[in-house]
Short mmCIF file of C-alpha atoms and ligand atoms in Angstrom, two decimals:
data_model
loop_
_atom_site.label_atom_id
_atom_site.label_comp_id
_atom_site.label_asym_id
_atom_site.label_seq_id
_atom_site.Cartn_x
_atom_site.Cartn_y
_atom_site.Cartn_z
CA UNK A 703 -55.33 -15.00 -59.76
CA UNK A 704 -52.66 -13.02 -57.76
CA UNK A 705 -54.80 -9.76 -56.77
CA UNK A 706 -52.34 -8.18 -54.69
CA UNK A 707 -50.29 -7.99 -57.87
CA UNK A 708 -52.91 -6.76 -59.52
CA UNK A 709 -53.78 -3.94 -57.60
CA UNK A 710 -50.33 -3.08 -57.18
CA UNK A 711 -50.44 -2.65 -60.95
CA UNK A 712 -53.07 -0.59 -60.83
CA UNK A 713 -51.55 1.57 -58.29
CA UNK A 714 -48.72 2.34 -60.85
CA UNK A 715 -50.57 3.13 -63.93
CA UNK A 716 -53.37 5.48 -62.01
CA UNK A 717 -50.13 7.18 -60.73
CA UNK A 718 -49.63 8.53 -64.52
CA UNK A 719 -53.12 10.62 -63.78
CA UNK A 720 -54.76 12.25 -66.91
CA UNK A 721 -52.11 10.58 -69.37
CA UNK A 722 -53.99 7.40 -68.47
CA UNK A 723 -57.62 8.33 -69.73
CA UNK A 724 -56.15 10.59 -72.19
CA UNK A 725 -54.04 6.80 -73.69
CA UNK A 726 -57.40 4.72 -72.94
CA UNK A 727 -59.48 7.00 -75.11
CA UNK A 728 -57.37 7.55 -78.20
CA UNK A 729 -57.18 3.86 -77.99
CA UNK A 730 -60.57 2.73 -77.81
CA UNK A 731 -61.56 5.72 -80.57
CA UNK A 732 -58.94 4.38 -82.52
CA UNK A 733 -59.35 0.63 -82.72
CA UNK A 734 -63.51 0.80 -81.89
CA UNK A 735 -64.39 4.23 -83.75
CA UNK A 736 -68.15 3.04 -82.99
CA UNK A 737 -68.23 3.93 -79.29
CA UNK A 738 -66.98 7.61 -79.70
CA UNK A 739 -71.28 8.29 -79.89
CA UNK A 740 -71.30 6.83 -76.57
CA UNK A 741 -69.08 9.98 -74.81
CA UNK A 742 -70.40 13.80 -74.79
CA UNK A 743 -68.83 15.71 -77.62
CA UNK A 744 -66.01 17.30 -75.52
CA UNK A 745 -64.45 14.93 -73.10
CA UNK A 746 -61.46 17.76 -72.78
CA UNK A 747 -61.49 19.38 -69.52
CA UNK A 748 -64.16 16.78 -68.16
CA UNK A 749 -62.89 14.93 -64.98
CA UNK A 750 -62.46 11.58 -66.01
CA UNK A 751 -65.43 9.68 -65.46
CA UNK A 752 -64.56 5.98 -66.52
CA UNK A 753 -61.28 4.94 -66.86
CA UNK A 754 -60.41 5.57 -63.20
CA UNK A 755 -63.26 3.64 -61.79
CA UNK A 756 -63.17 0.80 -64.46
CA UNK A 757 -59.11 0.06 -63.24
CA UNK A 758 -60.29 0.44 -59.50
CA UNK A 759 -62.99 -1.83 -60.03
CA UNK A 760 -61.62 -4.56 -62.13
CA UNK A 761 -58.43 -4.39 -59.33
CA UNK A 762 -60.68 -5.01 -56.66
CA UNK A 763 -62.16 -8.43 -58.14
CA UNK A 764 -61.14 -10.18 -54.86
CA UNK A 765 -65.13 -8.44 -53.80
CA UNK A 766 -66.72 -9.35 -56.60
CA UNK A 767 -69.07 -11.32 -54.45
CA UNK A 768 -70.09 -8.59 -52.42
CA UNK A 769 -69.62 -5.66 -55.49
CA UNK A 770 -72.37 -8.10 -57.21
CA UNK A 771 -75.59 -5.83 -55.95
CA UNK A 772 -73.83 -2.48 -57.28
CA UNK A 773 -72.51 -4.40 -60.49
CA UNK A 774 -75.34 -5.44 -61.31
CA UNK A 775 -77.05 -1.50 -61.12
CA UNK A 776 -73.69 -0.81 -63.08
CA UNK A 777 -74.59 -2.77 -65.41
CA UNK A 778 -78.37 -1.60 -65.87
CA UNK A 779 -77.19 1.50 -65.55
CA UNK A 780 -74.91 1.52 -68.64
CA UNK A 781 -77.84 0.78 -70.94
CA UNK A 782 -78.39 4.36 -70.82
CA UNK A 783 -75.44 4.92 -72.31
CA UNK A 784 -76.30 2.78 -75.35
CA UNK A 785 -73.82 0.27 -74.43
CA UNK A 786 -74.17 -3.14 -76.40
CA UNK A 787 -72.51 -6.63 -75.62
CA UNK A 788 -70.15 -6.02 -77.85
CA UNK A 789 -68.56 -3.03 -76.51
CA UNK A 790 -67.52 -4.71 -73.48
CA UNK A 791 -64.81 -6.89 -75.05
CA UNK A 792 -63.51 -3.26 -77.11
CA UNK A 793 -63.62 -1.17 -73.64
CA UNK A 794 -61.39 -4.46 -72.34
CA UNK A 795 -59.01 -4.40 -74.57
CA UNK A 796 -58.30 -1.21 -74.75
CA UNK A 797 -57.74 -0.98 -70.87
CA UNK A 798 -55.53 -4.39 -71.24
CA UNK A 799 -53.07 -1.56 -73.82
CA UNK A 800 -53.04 1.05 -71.73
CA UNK A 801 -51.89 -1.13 -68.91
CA UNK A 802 -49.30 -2.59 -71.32
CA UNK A 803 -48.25 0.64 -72.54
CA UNK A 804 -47.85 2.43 -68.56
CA UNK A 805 -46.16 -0.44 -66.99
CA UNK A 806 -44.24 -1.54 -69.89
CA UNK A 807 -41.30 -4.00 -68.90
CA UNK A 808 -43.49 -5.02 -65.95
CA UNK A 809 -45.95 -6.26 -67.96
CA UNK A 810 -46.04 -10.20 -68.10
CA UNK A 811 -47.90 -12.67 -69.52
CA UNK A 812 -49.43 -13.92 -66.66
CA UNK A 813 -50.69 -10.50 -65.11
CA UNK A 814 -52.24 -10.16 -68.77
CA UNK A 815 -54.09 -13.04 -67.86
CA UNK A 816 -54.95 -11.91 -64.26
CA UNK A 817 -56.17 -8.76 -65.99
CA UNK A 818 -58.38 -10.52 -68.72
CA UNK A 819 -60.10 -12.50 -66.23
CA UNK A 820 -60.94 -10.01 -63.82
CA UNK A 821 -62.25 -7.83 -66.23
CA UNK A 822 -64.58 -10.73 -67.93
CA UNK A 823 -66.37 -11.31 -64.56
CA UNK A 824 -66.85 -8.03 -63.71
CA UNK A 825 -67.89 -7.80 -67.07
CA UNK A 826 -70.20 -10.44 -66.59
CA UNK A 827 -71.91 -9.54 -64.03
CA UNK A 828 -73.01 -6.32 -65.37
CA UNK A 829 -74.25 -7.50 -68.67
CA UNK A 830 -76.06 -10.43 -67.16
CA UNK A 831 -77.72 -7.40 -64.91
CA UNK A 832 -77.51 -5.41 -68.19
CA UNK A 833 -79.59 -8.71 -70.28
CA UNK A 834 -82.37 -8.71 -67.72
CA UNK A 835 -83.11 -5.72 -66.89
CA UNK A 836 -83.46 -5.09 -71.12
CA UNK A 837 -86.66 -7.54 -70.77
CA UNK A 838 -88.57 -5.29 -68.27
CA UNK A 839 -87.89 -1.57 -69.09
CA UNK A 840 -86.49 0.36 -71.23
CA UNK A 841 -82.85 1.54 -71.84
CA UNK A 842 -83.65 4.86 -70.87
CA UNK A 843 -86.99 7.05 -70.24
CA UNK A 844 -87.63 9.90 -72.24
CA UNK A 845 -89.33 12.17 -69.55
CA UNK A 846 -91.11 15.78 -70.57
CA UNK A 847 -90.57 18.45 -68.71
CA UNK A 848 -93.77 19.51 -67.23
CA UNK A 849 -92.42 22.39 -64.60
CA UNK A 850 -89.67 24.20 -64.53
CA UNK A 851 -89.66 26.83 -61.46
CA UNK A 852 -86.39 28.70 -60.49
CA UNK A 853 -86.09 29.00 -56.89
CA UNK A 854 -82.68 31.27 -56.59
CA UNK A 855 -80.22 32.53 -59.03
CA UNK A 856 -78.34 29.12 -59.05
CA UNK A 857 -81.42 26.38 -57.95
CA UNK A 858 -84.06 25.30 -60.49
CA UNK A 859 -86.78 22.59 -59.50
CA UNK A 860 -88.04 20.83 -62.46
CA UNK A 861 -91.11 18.43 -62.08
CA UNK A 862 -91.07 15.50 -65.20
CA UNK A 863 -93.27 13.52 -66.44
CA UNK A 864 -91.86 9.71 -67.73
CA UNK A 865 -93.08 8.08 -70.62
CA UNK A 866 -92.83 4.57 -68.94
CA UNK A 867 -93.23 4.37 -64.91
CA UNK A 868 -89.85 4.64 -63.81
CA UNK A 869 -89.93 2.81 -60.42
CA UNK A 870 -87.55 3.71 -57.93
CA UNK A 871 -87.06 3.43 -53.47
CA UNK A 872 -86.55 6.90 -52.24
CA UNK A 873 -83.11 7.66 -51.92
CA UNK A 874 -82.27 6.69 -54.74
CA UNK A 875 -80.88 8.73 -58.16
CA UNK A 876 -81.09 8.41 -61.38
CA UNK A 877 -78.97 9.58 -64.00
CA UNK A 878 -80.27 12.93 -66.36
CA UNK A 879 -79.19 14.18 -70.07
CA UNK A 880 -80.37 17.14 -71.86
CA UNK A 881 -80.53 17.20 -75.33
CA UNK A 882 -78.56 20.50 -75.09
CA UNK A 883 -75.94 18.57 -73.62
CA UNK A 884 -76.21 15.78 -75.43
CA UNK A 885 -74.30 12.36 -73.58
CA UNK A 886 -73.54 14.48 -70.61
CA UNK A 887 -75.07 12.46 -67.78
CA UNK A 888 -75.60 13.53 -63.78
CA UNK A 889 -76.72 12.10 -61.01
CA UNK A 890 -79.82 13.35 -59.51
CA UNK A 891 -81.89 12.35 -56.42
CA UNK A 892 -85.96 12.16 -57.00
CA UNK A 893 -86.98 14.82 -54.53
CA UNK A 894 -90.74 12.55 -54.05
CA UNK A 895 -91.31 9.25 -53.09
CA UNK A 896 -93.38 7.42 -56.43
CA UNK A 897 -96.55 9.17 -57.13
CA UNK A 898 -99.39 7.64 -58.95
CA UNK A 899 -99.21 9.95 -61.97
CA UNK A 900 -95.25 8.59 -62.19
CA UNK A 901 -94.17 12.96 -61.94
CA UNK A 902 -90.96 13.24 -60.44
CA UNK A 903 -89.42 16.33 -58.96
CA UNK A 904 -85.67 17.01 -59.59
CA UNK A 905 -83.45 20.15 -57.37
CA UNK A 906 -80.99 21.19 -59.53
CA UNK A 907 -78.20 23.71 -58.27
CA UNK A 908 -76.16 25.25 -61.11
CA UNK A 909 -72.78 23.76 -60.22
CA UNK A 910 -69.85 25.97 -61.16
CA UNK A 911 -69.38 25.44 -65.25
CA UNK A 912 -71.69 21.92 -65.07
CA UNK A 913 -72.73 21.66 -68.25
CA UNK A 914 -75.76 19.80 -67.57
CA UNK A 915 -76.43 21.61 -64.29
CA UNK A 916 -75.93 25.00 -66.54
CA UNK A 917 -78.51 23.30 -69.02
CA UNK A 918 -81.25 22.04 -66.38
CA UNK A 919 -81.22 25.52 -64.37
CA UNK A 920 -80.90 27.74 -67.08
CA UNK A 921 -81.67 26.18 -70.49
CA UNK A 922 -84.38 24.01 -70.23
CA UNK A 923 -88.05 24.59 -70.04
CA UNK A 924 -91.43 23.04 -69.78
CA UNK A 925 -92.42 20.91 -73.03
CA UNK A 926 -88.40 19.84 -73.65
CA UNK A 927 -87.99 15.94 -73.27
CA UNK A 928 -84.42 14.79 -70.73
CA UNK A 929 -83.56 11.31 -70.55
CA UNK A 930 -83.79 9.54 -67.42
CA UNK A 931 -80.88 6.47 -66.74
CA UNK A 932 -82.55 3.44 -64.15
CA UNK A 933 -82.54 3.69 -60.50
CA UNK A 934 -79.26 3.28 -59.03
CA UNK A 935 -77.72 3.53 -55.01
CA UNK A 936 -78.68 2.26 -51.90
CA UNK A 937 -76.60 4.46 -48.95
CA UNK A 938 -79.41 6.94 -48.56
CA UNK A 939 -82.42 4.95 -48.73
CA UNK A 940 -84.73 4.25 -45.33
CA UNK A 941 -82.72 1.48 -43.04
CA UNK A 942 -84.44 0.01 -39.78
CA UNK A 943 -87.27 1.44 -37.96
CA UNK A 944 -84.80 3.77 -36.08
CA UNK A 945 -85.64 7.26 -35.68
CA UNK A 946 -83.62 9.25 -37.94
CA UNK A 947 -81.43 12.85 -37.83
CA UNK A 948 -80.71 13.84 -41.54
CA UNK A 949 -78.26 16.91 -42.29
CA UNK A 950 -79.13 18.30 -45.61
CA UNK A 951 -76.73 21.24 -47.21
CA UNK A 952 -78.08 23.11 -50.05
CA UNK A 953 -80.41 20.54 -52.77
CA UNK A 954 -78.78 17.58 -50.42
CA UNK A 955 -82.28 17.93 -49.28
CA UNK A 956 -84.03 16.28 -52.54
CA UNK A 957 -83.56 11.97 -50.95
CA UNK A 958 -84.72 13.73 -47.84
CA UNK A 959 -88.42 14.80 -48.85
CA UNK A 960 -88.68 11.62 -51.12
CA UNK A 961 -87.98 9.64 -47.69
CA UNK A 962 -90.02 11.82 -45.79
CA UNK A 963 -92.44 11.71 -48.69
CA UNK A 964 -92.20 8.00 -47.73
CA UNK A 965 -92.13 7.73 -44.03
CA UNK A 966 -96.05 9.70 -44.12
CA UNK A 967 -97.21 7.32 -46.95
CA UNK A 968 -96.23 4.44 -44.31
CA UNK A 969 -97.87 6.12 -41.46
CA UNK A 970 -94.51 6.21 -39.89
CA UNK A 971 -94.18 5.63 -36.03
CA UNK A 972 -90.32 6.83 -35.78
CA UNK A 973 -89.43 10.70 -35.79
CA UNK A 974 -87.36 12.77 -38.23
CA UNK A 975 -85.54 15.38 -37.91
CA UNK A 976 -84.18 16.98 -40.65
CA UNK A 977 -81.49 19.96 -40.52
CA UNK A 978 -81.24 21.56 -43.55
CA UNK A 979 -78.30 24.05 -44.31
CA UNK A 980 -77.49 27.01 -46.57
CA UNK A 981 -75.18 29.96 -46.72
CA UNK A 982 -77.86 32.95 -46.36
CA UNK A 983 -81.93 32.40 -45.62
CA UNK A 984 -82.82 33.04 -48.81
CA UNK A 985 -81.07 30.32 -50.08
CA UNK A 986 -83.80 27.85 -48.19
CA UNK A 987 -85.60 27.39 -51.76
CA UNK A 988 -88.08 24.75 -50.58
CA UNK A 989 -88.99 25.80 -46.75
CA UNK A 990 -92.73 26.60 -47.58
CA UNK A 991 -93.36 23.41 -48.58
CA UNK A 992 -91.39 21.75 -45.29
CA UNK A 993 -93.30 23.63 -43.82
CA UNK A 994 -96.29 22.92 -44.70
CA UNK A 995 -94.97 19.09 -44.16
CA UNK A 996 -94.22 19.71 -40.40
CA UNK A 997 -97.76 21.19 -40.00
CA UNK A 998 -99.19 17.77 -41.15
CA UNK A 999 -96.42 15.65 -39.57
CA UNK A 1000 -96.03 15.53 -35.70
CA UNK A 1001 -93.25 13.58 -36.01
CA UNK A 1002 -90.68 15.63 -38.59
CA UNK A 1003 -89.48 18.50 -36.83
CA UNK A 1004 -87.67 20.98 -39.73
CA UNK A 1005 -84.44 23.46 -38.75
CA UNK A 1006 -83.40 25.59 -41.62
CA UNK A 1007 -79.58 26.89 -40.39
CA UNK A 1008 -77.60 29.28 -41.73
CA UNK A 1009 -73.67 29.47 -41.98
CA UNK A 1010 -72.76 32.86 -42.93
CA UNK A 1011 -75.78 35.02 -41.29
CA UNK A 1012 -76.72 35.44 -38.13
CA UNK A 1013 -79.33 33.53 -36.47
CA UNK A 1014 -83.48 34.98 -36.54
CA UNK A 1015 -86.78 33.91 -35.34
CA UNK A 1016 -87.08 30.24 -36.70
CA UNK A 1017 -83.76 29.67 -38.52
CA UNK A 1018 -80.72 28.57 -36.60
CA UNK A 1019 -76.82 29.66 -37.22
CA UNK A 1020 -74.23 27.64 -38.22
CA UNK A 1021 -73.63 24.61 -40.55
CA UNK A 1022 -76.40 21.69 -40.34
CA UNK A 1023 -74.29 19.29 -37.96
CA UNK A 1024 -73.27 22.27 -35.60
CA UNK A 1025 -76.80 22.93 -35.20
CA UNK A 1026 -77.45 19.64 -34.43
CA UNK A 1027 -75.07 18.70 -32.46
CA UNK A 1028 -76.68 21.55 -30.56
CA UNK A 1029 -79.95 20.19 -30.26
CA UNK A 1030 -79.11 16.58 -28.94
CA UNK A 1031 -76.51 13.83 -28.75
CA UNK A 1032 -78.80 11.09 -31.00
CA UNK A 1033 -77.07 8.50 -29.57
CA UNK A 1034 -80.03 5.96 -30.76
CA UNK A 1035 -80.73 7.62 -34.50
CA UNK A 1036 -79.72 6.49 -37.87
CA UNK A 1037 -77.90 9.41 -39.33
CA UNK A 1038 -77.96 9.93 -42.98
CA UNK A 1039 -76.09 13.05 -44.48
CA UNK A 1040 -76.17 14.58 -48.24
CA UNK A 1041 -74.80 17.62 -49.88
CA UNK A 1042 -71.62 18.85 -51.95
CA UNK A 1043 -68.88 16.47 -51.13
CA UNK A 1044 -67.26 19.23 -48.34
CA UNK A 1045 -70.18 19.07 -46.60
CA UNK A 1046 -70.27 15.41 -46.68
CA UNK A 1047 -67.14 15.38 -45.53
CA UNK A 1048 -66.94 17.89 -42.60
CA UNK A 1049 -69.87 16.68 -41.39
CA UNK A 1050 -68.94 13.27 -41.13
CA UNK A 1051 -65.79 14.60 -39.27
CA UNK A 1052 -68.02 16.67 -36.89
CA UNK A 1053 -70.07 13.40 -36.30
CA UNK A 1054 -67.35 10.89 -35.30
CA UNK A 1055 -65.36 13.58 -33.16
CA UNK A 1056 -69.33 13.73 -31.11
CA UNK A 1057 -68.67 10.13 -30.54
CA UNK A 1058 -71.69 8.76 -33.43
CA UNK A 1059 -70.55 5.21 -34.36
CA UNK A 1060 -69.86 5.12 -37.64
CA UNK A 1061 -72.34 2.23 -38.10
CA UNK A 1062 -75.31 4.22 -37.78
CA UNK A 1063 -74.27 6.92 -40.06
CA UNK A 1064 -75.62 6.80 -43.82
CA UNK A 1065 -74.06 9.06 -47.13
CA UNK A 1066 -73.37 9.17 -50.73
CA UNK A 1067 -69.48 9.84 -51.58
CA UNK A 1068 -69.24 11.22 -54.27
CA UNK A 1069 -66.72 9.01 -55.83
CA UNK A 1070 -66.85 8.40 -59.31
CA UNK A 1071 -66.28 4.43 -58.68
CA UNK A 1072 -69.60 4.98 -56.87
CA UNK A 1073 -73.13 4.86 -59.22
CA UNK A 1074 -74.70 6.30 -56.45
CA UNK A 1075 -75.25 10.08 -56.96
CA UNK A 1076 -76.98 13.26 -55.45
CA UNK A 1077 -77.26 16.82 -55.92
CA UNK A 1078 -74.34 18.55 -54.59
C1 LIG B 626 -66.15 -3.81 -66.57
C2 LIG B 626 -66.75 -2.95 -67.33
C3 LIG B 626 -67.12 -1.52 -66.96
C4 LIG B 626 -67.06 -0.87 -65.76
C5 LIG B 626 -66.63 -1.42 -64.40
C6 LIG B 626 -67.53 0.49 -66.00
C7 LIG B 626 -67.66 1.46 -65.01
C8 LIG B 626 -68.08 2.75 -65.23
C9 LIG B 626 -68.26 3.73 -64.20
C10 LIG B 626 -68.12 3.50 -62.70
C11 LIG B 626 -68.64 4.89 -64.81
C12 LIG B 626 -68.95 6.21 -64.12
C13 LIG B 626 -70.38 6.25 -63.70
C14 LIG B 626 -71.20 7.13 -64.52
O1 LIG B 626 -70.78 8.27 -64.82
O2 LIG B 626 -72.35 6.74 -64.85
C15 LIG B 626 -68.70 4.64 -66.23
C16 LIG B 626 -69.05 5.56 -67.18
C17 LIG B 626 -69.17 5.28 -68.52
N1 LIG B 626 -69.00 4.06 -69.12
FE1 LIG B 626 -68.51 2.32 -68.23
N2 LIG B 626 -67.84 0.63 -67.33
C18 LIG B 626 -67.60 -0.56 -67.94
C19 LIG B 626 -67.80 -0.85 -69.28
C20 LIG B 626 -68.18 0.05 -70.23
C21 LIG B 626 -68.34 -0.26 -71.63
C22 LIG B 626 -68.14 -1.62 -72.28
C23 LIG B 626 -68.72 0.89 -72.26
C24 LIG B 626 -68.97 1.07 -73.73
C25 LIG B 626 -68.18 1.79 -74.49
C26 LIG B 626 -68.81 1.94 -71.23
C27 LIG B 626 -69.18 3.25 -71.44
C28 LIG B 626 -69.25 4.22 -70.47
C29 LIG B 626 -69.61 5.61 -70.75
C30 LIG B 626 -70.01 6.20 -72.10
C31 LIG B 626 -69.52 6.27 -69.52
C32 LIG B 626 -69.76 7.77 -69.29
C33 LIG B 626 -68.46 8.47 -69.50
C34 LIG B 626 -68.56 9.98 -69.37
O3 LIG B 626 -69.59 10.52 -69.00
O4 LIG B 626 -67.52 10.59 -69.64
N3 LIG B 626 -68.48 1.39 -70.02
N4 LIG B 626 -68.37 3.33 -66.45
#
């Protein structure tokens, strides 16, 4: 298989931008009218959330050894989405057209073939993962809504209860439909490590015309049933027995408590510290109950910061990292980072420029070839 060629290919038809979903969906509607149930209702005006990851992925089979782990969580995954074995041959064909159709005189029989076969063991791999996983749980876990509190105009925390135990490391997301939104699915990081009683607390800030964000914060209430996808990511759970820094912005905060949740269930013996930031004070929706963490942990020390206010008794100004970078140089912690993807970003800047190797640092992009979710 000649993989340069292949992602060179792919390079050339992702350069079309929205023509190329817009081709690979009236295709695959078209030829396998079956899977349209498996997409929300209105895909217009949605960024695309498959076609773009499915040509990255496929072009990158030269990994596939070492993609296998987040294939196979791909592949679970997808069972939320309904997705039988035979869809996978229909989603491959109609990608193998709408290569065809972009690259046209440049498409030869043998990088047809290179195609095929890429796609069949990345296919592979994710309904082997797909198979197994059906043996042990459940395609999806209807979970009722047993809380819904709203903290701030735009941030809703929503405690629900799982039919089945829905086992996950904290850290991890999972994905979340509404039935008011129905096939629309988000990534959202458990804000608890696993309880006994299998509850599991979800932050949910009201993302600018999300329609599932829109639905969770304002539409849904205590006694409606979401559907919860399986576990998925793996950047933002607890590495070595480092001490850690974590920089939280806005409901970035959720994988924090569920790791802190977890560090005090272990009887940790590193320290925490956790930076948590937000525009204004009142945006810190969850401080009483850090606080009320710090009071039984000696060692999590808690800094709320705030960006556009100025500093007061107890709360810090400026963005989490500033602060920080303020406090110490943590040249010996693990570093793990979550919050919208500009905060991700800047922060990660701020980090390297103080000289923190990137080795130590831990964070979710936001990507959509990445599973791996949060709350931004
Ligand atoms: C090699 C095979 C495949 C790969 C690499 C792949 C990859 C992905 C990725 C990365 C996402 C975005 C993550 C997410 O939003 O959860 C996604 C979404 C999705 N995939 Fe797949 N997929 C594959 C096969 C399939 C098949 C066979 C179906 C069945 C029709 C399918 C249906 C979906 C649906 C319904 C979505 C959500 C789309 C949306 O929300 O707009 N996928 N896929």
């Amino acid at each position: 298989m000649d993989v340069t060629r292949l992602k060179d290919s792919w390079k050339k038809v992702a350069a079309y931008g929205d023509e190329v979903p817009l081709f690979f969906y009236s295709t695959l509607f078209l030829t396998h009218p079956e899977t349209r149930k498996l997409f929300p209702v209105s895909m217009a005006g949605q960024r695309d959330r498959l076609v773009g990851a499915l040509g990255r992925i496929v072009s990158d089979v030269d990994r596939v050894d070492e993609l296998v782990p987040f294939l196979q969580q791909l592949g679970r995954d997808h069972r939320k989405f309904a997705v039988v074995a035979e869809h996978y041959p229909a989603v491959g064909q109609a990608l193998l057209h709408t290569l065809a159709h972009f690259l046209g005189p440049e498409w030869k029989p043998e990088l047809a073939e290179d195609w095929s076969e890429a796609y069949g063991l990345v296919a592979k791999v994710m309904q082997e993962a797909a198979d197994e996983a059906a043996t042990t749980t459940p395609p999806w876990w209807e979970a009722r809504v047993i809380r819904h509190e709203r903290r701030t105009a735009d941030v809703a925390v929503l405690c629900v209860q799982p039919e089945y135990e829905l086992d996950f490391t904290p850290g991890q997301s999972v994905a979340v439909e509404s039935r008011l939104r129905p096939n629309v699915w988000r990534y959202f990081t458990p804000a608890n490590a696993p309880r006994r009683n299998g509850t599991i607390d979800f932050h949910v800030r009201l993302v600018g015309g999300g329609p599932l964000s829109t639905a969770l914060v304002q539409g849904v209430q205590p006694g409606d049933t979401l559907r919860l996808g399986a576990p998925v990511g793996n950047r933002l759970t607890l590495g070595e027995r480092r001490d850690v820094l974590m920089l939280a912005g806005g409901t970035g905060l959720a994988p924090f408590k569920a790791m802190l949740e977890q560090m005090r269930a272990e009887g940790t013996e590193r320290r925490a510290h956790l930076f948590v930031g937000a525009p204004y004070a009142r945006d810190h929706y969850d401080y009483p109950a850090l606080h009320e963490m710090t009071r039984e942990c000696p060692w999590l020390r808690v800094v709320p910061c705030v960006s556009r206010e100025p500093a007061r008794p107890g709360v810090e100004a400026g963005d989490a990292v500033d602060v920080a970078l303020r406090y110490g140089s943590w040249s010996q912690e693990d570093v793990y980072v979550c919050g919208s993807p500009e905060m991700v970003t800047g922060s990660l800047r701020r980090l390297a420029a103080a000289g923190i190797a990137d080795e130590r640092i831990r964070y979710e992009d936001f990507d959509s070839s990445s599973t791996s979710g949060g709350n931004p």
